[in-house]
PDB file of C-alpha atoms and ligand atoms in Angstrom:
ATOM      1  CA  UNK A  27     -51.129  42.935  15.458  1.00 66.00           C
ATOM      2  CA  UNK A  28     -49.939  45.570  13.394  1.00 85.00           C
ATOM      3  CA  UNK A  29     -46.251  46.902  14.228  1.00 94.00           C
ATOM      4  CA  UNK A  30     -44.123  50.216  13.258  1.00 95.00           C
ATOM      5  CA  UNK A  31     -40.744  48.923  14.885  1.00 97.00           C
ATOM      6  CA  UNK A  32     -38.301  49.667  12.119  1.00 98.00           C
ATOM      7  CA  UNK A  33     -37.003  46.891  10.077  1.00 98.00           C
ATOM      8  CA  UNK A  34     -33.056  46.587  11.119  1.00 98.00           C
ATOM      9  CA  UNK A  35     -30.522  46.310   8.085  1.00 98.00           C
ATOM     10  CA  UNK A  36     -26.828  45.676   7.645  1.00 98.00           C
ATOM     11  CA  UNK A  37     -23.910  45.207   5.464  1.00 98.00           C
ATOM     12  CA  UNK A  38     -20.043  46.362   5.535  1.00 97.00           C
ATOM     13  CA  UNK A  39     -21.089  49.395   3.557  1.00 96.00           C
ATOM     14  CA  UNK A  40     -23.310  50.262   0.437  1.00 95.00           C
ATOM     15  CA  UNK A  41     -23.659  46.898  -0.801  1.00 96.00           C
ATOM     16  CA  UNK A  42     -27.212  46.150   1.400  1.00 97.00           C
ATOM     17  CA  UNK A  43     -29.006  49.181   0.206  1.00 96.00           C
ATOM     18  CA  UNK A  44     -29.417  47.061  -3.083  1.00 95.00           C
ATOM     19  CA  UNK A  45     -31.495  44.825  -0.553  1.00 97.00           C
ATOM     20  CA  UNK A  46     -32.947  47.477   1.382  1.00 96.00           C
ATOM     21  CA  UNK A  47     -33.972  49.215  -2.076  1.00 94.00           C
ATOM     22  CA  UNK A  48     -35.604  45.857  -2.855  1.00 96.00           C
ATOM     23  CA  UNK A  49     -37.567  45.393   0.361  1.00 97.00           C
ATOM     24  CA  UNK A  50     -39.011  48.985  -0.242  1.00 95.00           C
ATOM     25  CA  UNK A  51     -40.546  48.144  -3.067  1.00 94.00           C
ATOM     26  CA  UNK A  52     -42.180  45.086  -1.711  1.00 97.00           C
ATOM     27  CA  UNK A  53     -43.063  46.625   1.820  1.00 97.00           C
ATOM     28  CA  UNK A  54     -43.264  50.217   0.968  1.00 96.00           C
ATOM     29  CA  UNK A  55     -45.240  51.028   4.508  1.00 97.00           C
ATOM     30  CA  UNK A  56     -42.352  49.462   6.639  1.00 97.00           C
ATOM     31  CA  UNK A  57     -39.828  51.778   8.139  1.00 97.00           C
ATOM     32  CA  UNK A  58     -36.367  50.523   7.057  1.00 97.00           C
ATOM     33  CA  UNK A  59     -33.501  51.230   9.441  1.00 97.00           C
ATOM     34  CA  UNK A  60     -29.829  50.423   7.341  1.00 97.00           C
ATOM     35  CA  UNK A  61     -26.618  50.166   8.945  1.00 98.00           C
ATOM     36  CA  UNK A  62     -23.127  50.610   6.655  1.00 98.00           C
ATOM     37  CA  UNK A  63     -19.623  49.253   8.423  1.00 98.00           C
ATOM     38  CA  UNK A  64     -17.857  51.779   6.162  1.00 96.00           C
ATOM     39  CA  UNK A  65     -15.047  51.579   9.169  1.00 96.00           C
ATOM     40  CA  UNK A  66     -14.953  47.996   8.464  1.00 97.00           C
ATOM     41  CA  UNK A  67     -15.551  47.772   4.942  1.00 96.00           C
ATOM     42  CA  UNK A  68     -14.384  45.122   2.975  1.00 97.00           C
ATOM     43  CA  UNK A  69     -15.534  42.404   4.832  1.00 96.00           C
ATOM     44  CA  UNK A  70     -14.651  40.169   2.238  1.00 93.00           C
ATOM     45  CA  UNK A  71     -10.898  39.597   3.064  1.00 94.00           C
ATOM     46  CA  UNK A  72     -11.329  39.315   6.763  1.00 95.00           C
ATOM     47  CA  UNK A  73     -11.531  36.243   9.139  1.00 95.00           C
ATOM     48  CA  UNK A  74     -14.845  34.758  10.036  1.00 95.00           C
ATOM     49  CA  UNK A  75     -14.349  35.649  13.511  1.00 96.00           C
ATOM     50  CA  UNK A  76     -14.090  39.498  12.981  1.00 96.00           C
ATOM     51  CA  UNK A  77     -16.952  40.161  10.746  1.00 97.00           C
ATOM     52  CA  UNK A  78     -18.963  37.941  13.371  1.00 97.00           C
ATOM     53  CA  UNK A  79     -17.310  40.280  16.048  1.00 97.00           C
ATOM     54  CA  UNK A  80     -18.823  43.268  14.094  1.00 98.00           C
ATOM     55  CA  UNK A  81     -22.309  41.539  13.022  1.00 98.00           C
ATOM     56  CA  UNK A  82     -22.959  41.070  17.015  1.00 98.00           C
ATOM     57  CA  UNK A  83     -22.333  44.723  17.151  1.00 98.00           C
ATOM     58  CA  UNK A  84     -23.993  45.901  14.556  1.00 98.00           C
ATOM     59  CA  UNK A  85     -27.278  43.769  15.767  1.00 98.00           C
ATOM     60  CA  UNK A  86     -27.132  45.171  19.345  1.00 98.00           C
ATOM     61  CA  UNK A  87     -26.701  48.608  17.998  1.00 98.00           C
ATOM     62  CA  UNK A  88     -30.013  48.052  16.073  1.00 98.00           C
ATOM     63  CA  UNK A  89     -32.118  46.392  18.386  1.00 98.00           C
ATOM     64  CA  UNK A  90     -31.544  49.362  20.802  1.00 97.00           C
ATOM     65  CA  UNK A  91     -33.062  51.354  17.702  1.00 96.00           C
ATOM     66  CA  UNK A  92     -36.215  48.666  18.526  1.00 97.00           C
ATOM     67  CA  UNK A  93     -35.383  46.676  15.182  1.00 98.00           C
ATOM     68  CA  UNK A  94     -38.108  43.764  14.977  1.00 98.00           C
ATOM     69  CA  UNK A  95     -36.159  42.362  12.158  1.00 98.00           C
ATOM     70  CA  UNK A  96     -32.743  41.594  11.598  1.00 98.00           C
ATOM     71  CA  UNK A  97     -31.710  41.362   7.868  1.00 98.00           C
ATOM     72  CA  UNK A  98     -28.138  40.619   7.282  1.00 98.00           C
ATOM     73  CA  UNK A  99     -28.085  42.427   3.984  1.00 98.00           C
ATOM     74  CA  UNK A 100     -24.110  40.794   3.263  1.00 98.00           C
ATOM     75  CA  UNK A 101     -23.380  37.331   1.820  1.00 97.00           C
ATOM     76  CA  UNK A 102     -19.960  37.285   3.799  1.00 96.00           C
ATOM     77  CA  UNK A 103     -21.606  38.206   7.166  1.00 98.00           C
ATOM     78  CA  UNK A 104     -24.521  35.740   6.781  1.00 97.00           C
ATOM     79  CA  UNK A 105     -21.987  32.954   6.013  1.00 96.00           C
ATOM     80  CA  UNK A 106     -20.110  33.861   8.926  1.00 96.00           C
ATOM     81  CA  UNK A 107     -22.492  35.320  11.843  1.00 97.00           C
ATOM     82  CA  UNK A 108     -26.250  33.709  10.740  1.00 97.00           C
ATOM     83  CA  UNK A 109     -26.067  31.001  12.359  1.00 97.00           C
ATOM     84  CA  UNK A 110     -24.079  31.591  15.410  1.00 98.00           C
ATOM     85  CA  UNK A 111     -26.176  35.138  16.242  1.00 98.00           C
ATOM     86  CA  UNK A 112     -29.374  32.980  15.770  1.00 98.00           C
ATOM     87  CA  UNK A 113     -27.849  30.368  18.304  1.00 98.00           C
ATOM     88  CA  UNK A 114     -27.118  33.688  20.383  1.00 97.00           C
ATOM     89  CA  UNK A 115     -29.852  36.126  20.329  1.00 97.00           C
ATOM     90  CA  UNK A 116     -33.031  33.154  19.574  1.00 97.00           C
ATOM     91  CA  UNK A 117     -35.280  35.525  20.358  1.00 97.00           C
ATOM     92  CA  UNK A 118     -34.526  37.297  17.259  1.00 98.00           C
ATOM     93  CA  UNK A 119     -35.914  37.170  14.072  1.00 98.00           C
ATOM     94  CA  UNK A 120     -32.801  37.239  11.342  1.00 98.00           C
ATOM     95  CA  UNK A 121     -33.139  37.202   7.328  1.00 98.00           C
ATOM     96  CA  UNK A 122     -29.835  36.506   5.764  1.00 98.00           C
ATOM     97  CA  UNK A 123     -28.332  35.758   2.637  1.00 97.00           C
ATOM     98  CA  UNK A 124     -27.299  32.817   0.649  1.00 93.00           C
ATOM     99  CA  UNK A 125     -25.660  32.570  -2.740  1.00 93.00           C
ATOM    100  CA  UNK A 126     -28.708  31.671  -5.460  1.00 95.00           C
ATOM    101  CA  UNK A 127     -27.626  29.165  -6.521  1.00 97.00           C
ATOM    102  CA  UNK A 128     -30.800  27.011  -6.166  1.00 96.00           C
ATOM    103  CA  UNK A 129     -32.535  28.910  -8.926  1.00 96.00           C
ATOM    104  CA  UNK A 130     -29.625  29.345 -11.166  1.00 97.00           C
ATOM    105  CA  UNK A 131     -29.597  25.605 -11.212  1.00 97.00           C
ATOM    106  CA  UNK A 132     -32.729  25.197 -11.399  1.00 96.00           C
ATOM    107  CA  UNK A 133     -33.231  26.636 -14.807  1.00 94.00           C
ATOM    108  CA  UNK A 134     -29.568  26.023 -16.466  1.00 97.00           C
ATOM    109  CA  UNK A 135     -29.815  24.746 -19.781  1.00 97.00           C
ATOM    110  CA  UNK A 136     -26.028  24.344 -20.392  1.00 98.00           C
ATOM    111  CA  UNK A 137     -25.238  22.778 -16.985  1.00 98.00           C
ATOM    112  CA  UNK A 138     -22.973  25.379 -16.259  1.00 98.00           C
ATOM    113  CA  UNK A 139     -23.573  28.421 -13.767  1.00 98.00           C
ATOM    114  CA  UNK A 140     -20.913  31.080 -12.444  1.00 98.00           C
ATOM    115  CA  UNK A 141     -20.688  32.408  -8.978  1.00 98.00           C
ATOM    116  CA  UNK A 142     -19.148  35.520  -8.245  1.00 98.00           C
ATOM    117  CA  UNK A 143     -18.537  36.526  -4.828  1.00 97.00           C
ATOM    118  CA  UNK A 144     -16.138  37.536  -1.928  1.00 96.00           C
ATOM    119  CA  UNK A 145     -13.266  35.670  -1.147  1.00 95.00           C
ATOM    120  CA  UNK A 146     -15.127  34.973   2.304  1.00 94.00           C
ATOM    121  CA  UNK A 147     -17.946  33.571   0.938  1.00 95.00           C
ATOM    122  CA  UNK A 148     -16.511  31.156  -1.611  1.00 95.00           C
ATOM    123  CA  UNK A 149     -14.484  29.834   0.939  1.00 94.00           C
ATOM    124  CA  UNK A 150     -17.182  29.460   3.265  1.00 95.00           C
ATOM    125  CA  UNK A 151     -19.510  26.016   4.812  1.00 94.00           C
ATOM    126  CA  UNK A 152     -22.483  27.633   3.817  1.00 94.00           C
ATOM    127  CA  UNK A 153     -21.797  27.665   0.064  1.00 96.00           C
ATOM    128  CA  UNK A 154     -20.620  24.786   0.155  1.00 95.00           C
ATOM    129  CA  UNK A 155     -23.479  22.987   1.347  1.00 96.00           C
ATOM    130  CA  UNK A 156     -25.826  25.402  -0.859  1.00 96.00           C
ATOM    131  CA  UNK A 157     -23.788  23.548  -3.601  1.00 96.00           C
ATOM    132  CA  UNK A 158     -24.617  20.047  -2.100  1.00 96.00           C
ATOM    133  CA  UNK A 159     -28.130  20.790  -1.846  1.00 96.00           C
ATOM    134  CA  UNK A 160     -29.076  22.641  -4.700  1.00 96.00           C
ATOM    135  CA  UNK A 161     -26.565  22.020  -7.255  1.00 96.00           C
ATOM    136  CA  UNK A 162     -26.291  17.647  -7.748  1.00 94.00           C
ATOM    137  CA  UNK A 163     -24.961  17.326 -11.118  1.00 95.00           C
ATOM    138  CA  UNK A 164     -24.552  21.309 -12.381  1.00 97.00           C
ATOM    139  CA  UNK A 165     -21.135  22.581 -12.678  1.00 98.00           C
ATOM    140  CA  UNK A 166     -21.311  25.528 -10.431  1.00 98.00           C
ATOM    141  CA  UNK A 167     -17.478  27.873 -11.033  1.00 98.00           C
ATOM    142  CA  UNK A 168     -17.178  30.275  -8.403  1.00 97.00           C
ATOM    143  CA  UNK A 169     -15.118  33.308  -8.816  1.00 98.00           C
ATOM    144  CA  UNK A 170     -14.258  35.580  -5.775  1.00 97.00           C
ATOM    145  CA  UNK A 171     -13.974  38.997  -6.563  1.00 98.00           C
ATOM    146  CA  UNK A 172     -11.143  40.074  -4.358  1.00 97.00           C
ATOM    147  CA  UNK A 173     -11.050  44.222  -4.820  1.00 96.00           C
ATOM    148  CA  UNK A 174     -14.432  44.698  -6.535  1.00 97.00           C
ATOM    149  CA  UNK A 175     -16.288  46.008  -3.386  1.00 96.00           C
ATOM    150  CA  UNK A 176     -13.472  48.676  -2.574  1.00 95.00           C
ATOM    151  CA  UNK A 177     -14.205  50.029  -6.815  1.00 95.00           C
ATOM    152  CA  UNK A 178     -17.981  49.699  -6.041  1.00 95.00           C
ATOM    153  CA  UNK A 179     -17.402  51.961  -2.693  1.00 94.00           C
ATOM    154  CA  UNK A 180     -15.625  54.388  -4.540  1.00 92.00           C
ATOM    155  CA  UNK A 181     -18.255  55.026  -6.578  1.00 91.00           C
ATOM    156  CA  UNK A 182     -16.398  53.678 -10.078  1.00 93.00           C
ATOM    157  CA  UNK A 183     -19.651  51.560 -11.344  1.00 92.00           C
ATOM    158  CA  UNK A 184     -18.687  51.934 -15.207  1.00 92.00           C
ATOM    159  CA  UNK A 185     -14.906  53.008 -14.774  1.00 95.00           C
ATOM    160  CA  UNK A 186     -11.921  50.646 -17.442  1.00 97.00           C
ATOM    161  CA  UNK A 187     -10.690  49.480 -14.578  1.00 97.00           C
ATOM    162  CA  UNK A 188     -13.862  47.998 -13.238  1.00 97.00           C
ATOM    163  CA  UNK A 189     -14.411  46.207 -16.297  1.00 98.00           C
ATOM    164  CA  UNK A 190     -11.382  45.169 -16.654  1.00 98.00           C
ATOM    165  CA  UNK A 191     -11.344  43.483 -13.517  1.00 98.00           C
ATOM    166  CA  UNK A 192     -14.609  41.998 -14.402  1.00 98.00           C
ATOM    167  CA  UNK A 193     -13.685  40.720 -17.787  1.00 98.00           C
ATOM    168  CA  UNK A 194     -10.963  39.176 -16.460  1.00 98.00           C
ATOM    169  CA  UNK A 195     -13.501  36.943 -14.120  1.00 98.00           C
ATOM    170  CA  UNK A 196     -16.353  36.750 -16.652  1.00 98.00           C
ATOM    171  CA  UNK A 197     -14.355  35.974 -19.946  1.00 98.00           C
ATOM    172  CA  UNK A 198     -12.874  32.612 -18.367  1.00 98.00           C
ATOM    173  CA  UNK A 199     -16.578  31.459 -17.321  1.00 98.00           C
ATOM    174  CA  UNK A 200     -18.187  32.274 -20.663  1.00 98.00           C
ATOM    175  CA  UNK A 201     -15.438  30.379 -22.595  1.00 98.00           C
ATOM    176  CA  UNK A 202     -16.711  27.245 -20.283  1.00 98.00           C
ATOM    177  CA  UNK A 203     -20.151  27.904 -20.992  1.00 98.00           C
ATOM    178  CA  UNK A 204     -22.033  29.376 -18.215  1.00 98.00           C
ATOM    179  CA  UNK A 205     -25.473  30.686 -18.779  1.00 98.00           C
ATOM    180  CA  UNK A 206     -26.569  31.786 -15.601  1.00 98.00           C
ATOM    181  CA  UNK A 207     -24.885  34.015 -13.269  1.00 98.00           C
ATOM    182  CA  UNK A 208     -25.353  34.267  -9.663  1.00 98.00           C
ATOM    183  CA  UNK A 209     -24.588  37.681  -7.558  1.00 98.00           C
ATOM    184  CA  UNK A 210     -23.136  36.212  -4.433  1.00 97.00           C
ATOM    185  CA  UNK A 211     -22.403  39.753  -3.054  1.00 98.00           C
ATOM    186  CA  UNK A 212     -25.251  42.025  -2.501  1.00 97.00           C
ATOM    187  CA  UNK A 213     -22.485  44.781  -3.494  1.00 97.00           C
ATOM    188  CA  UNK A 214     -22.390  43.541  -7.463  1.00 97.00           C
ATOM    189  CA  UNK A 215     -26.170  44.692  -8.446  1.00 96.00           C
ATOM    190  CA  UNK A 216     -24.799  47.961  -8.624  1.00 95.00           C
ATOM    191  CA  UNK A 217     -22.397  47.214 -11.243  1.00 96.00           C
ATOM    192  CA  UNK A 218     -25.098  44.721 -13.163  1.00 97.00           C
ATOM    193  CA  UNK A 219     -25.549  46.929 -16.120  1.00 96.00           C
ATOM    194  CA  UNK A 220     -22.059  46.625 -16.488  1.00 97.00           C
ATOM    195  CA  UNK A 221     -22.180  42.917 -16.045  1.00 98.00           C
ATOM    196  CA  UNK A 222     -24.973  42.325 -18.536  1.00 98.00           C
ATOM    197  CA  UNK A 223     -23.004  44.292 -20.987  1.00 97.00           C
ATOM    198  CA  UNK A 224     -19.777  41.667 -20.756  1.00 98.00           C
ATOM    199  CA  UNK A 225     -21.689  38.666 -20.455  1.00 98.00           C
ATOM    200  CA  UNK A 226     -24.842  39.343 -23.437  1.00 97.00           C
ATOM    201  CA  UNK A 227     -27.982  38.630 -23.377  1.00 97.00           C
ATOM    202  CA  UNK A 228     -27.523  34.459 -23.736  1.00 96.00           C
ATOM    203  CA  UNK A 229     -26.431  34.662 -19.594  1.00 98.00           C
ATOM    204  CA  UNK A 230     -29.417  34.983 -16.811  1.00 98.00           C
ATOM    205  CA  UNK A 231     -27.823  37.270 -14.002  1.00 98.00           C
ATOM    206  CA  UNK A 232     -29.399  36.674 -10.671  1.00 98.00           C
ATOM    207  CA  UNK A 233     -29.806  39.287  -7.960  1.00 97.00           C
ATOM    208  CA  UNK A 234     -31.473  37.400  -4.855  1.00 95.00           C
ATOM    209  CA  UNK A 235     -32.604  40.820  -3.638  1.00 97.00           C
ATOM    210  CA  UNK A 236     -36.446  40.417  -4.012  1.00 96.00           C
ATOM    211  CA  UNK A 237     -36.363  36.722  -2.901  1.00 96.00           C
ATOM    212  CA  UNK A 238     -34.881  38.221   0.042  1.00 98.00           C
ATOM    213  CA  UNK A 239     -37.711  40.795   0.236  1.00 98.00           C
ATOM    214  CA  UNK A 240     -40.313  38.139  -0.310  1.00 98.00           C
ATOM    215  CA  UNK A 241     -38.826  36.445   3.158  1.00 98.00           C
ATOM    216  CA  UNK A 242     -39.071  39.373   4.927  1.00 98.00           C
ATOM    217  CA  UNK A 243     -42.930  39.929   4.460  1.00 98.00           C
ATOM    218  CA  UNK A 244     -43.166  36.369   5.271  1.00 98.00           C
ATOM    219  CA  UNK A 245     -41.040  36.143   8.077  1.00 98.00           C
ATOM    220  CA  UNK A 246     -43.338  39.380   9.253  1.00 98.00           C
ATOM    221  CA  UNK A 247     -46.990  37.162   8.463  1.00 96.00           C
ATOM    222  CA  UNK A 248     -45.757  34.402  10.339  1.00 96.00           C
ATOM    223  CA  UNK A 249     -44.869  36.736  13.408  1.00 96.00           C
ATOM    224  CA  UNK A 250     -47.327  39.240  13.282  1.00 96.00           C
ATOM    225  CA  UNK A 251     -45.426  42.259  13.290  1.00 97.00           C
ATOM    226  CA  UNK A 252     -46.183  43.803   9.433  1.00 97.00           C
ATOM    227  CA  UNK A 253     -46.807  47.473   9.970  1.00 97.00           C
ATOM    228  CA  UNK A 254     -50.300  48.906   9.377  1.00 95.00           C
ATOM    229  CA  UNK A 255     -51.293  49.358   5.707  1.00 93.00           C
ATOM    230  CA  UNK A 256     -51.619  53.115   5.556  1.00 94.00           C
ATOM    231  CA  UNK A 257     -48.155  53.266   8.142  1.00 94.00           C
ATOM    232  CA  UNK A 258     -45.980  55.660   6.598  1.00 91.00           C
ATOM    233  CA  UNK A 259     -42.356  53.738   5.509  1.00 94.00           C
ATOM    234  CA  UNK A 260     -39.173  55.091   5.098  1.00 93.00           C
ATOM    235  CA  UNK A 261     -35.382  55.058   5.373  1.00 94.00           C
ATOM    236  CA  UNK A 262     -33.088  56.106   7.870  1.00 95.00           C
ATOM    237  CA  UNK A 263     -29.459  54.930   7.402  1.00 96.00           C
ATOM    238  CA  UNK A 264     -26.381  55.060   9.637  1.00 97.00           C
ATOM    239  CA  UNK A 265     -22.726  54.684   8.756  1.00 96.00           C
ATOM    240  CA  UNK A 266     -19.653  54.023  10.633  1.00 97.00           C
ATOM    241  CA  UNK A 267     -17.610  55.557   7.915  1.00 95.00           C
ATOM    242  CA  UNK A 268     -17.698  59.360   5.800  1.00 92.00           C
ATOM    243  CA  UNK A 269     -21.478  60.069   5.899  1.00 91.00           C
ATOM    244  CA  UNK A 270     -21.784  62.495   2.757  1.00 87.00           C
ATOM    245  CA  UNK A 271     -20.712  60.284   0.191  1.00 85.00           C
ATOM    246  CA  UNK A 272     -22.744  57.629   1.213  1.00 91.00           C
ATOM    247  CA  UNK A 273     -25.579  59.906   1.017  1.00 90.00           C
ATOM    248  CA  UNK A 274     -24.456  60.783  -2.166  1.00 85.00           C
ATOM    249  CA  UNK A 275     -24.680  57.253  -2.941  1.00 85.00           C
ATOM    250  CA  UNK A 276     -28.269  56.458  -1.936  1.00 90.00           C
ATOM    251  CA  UNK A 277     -28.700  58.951  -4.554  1.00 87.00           C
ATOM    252  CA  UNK A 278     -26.796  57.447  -7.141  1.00 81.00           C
ATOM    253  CA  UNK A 279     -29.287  54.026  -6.790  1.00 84.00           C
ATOM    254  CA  UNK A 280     -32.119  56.004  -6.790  1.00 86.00           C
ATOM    255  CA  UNK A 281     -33.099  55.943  -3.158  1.00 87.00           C
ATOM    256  CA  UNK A 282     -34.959  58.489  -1.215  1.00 80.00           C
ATOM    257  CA  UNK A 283     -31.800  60.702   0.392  1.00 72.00           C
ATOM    258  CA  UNK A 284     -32.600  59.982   3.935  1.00 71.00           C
ATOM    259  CA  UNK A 285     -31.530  61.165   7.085  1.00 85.00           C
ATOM    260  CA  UNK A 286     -27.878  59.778   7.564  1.00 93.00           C
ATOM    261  CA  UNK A 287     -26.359  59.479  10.632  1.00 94.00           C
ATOM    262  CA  UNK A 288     -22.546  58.677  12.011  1.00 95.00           C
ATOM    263  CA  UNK A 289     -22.275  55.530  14.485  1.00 96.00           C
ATOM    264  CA  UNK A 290     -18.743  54.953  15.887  1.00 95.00           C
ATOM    265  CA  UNK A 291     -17.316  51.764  17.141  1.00 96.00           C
ATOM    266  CA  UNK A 292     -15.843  51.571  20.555  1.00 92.00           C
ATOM    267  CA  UNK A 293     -13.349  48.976  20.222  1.00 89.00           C
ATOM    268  CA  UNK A 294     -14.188  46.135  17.782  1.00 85.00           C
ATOM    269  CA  UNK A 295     -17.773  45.126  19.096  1.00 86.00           C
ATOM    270  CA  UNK A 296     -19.957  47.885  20.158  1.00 94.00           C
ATOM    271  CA  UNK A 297     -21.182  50.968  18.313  1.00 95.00           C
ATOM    272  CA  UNK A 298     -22.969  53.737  19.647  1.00 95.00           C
ATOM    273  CA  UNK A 299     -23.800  57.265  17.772  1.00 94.00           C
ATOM    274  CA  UNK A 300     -21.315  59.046  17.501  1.00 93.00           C
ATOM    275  CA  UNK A 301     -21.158  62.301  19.888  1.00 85.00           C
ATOM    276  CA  UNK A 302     -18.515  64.544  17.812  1.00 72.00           C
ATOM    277  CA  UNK A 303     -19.327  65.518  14.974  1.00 65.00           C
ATOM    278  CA  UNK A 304     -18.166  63.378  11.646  1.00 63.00           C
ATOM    279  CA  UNK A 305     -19.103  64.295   7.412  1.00 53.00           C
TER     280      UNK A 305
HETATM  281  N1  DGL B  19     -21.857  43.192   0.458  1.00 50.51           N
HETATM  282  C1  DGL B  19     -21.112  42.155   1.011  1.00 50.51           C
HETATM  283  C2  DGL B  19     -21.478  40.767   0.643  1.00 50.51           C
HETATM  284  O1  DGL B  19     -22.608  40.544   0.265  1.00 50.51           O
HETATM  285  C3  DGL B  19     -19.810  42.459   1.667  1.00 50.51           C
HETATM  286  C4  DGL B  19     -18.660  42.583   0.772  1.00 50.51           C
HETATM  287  C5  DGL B  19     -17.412  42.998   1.490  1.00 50.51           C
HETATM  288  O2  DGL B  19     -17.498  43.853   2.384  1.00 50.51           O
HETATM  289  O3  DGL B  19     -16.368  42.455   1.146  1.00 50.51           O
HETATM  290  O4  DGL B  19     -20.703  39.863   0.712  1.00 50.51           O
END
């Protein structure tokens, strides 16, 4: 049966439209609905019990918007709310992240592969066990990236400072050999050219992004709620933080500059649209 219910999507701020951008070009006649915690963002540094506080939000919020799809477009809110919203809400279908590490070890040559992500998710269960079961006998270095997502946010993708952050990660992994390099934050595709520059041509950089998108078309097969083929998709985005620099920055990746709107929180775990007027 063919379905138009937007496709719900969230991350603490610009970091999922990397996803989102991604399942557009896989799905271009599903209607995306994106969510940015830019009142929240990072989520990074925080406990697991907040950004699960603000996930459970953030879902309600879209499945009054008739979401038939949750994807948690954030490595540190998967690790910390995926499981426990599924246990919640099991009615719901949720896509979320998971450092790729499976593939990067899958096609290592040197035995080494680098991790970069937020402090959140390196310290996290789930990458540990995506370690244990997709990593036996490759040397996997992590790296978290503590104040990367606040330069992404501020729009300083090719900035000294930003690469001199991201030398100071990348330089210590090359000298041990990596060469493949996992994206454990769906924040750091925007800075890949960047990336690619420091690290040469010699290290594979992986973006899970359109593995991601090839779940959610399955996901949507196996439930029978695709939309039509000649539906009309789109984007409509809301943000809990400034809304005109964020639709600057759906620019900036290339996305169509949708309609934005401003969500506020009320207290930590519900948000609503906002009433007053925000920019
Ligand atoms: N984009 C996020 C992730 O994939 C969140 C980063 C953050 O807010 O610290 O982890």
């Amino acid at each position: 049966m063919a379905d138009t219910r937007p496709i719900g999507i969230f991350d603490s701020g610009i970091g999922g439209l990397t996803v989102a951008r991604a399942i557009r070009q896989a799905l271009p006649t599903e209607r995306l609905l994106y969510f940015g915690d830019g009142a929240h963002v990072p989520y990074g540094p925080r406990s697991a019990s907040e950004v699960l506080g603000f996930s459970a939000g953030i879902t309600e919020f879209l499945l009054a918007q008739e979401s038939k799809l949750v994807v948690i477009a954030c490595n540190t809110a998967s690790a910390a709310a995926l499981a426990p919203l599924r246990e919640r809400m099991p009615h719901v279908p949720f896509v979320g992240m998971e450092p790729a590490v499976k593939p990067a070890a899958e096609h290592t040559r040197t035995g080494v592969v680098g991790v970069l992500a937020t402090v959140a998710t390196v310290q996290s269960a789930v990458f540990e066990s995506v370690v244990e079961r997709f990593a036996q006998g490759v040397e996997v270095i992590r790296q978290a990236c503590p104040g990367l997502v606040a330069r992404i946010e501020e729009g300083a993708f090719e900035a000294p400072e930003t690469e001199e952050m991201l030398r100071g990660w990348l330089e210590p992994m090359m000298a041990r050999n990596i060469d493949a390099l996992v994206l454990g934050c769906t924040h750091y595709p925007i800075v890949r050219p960047l990336i690619e520059r420091i690290v040469g041509p010699g290290v594979r950089v992986i973006d899970p992004a359109p593995a991601i998108a090839r779940r959610v078309e399955k996901v949507l097969h196996m439930n029978g709620s695709a939309a039509p083929p000649d539906a009309t998709g789109g984007l409509a985005c809301w943000t809990s933080g400034p809304v005109v620099p964020f639709r600057l920055m759906l620019q900036r990746l290339g996305l169509p500059v949708a309609d934005v709107r401003a969500a506020c929180w009320q207290g930590d775990t519900r948000v609503t649209p906002c009433t007053s007027l925000r920019t």
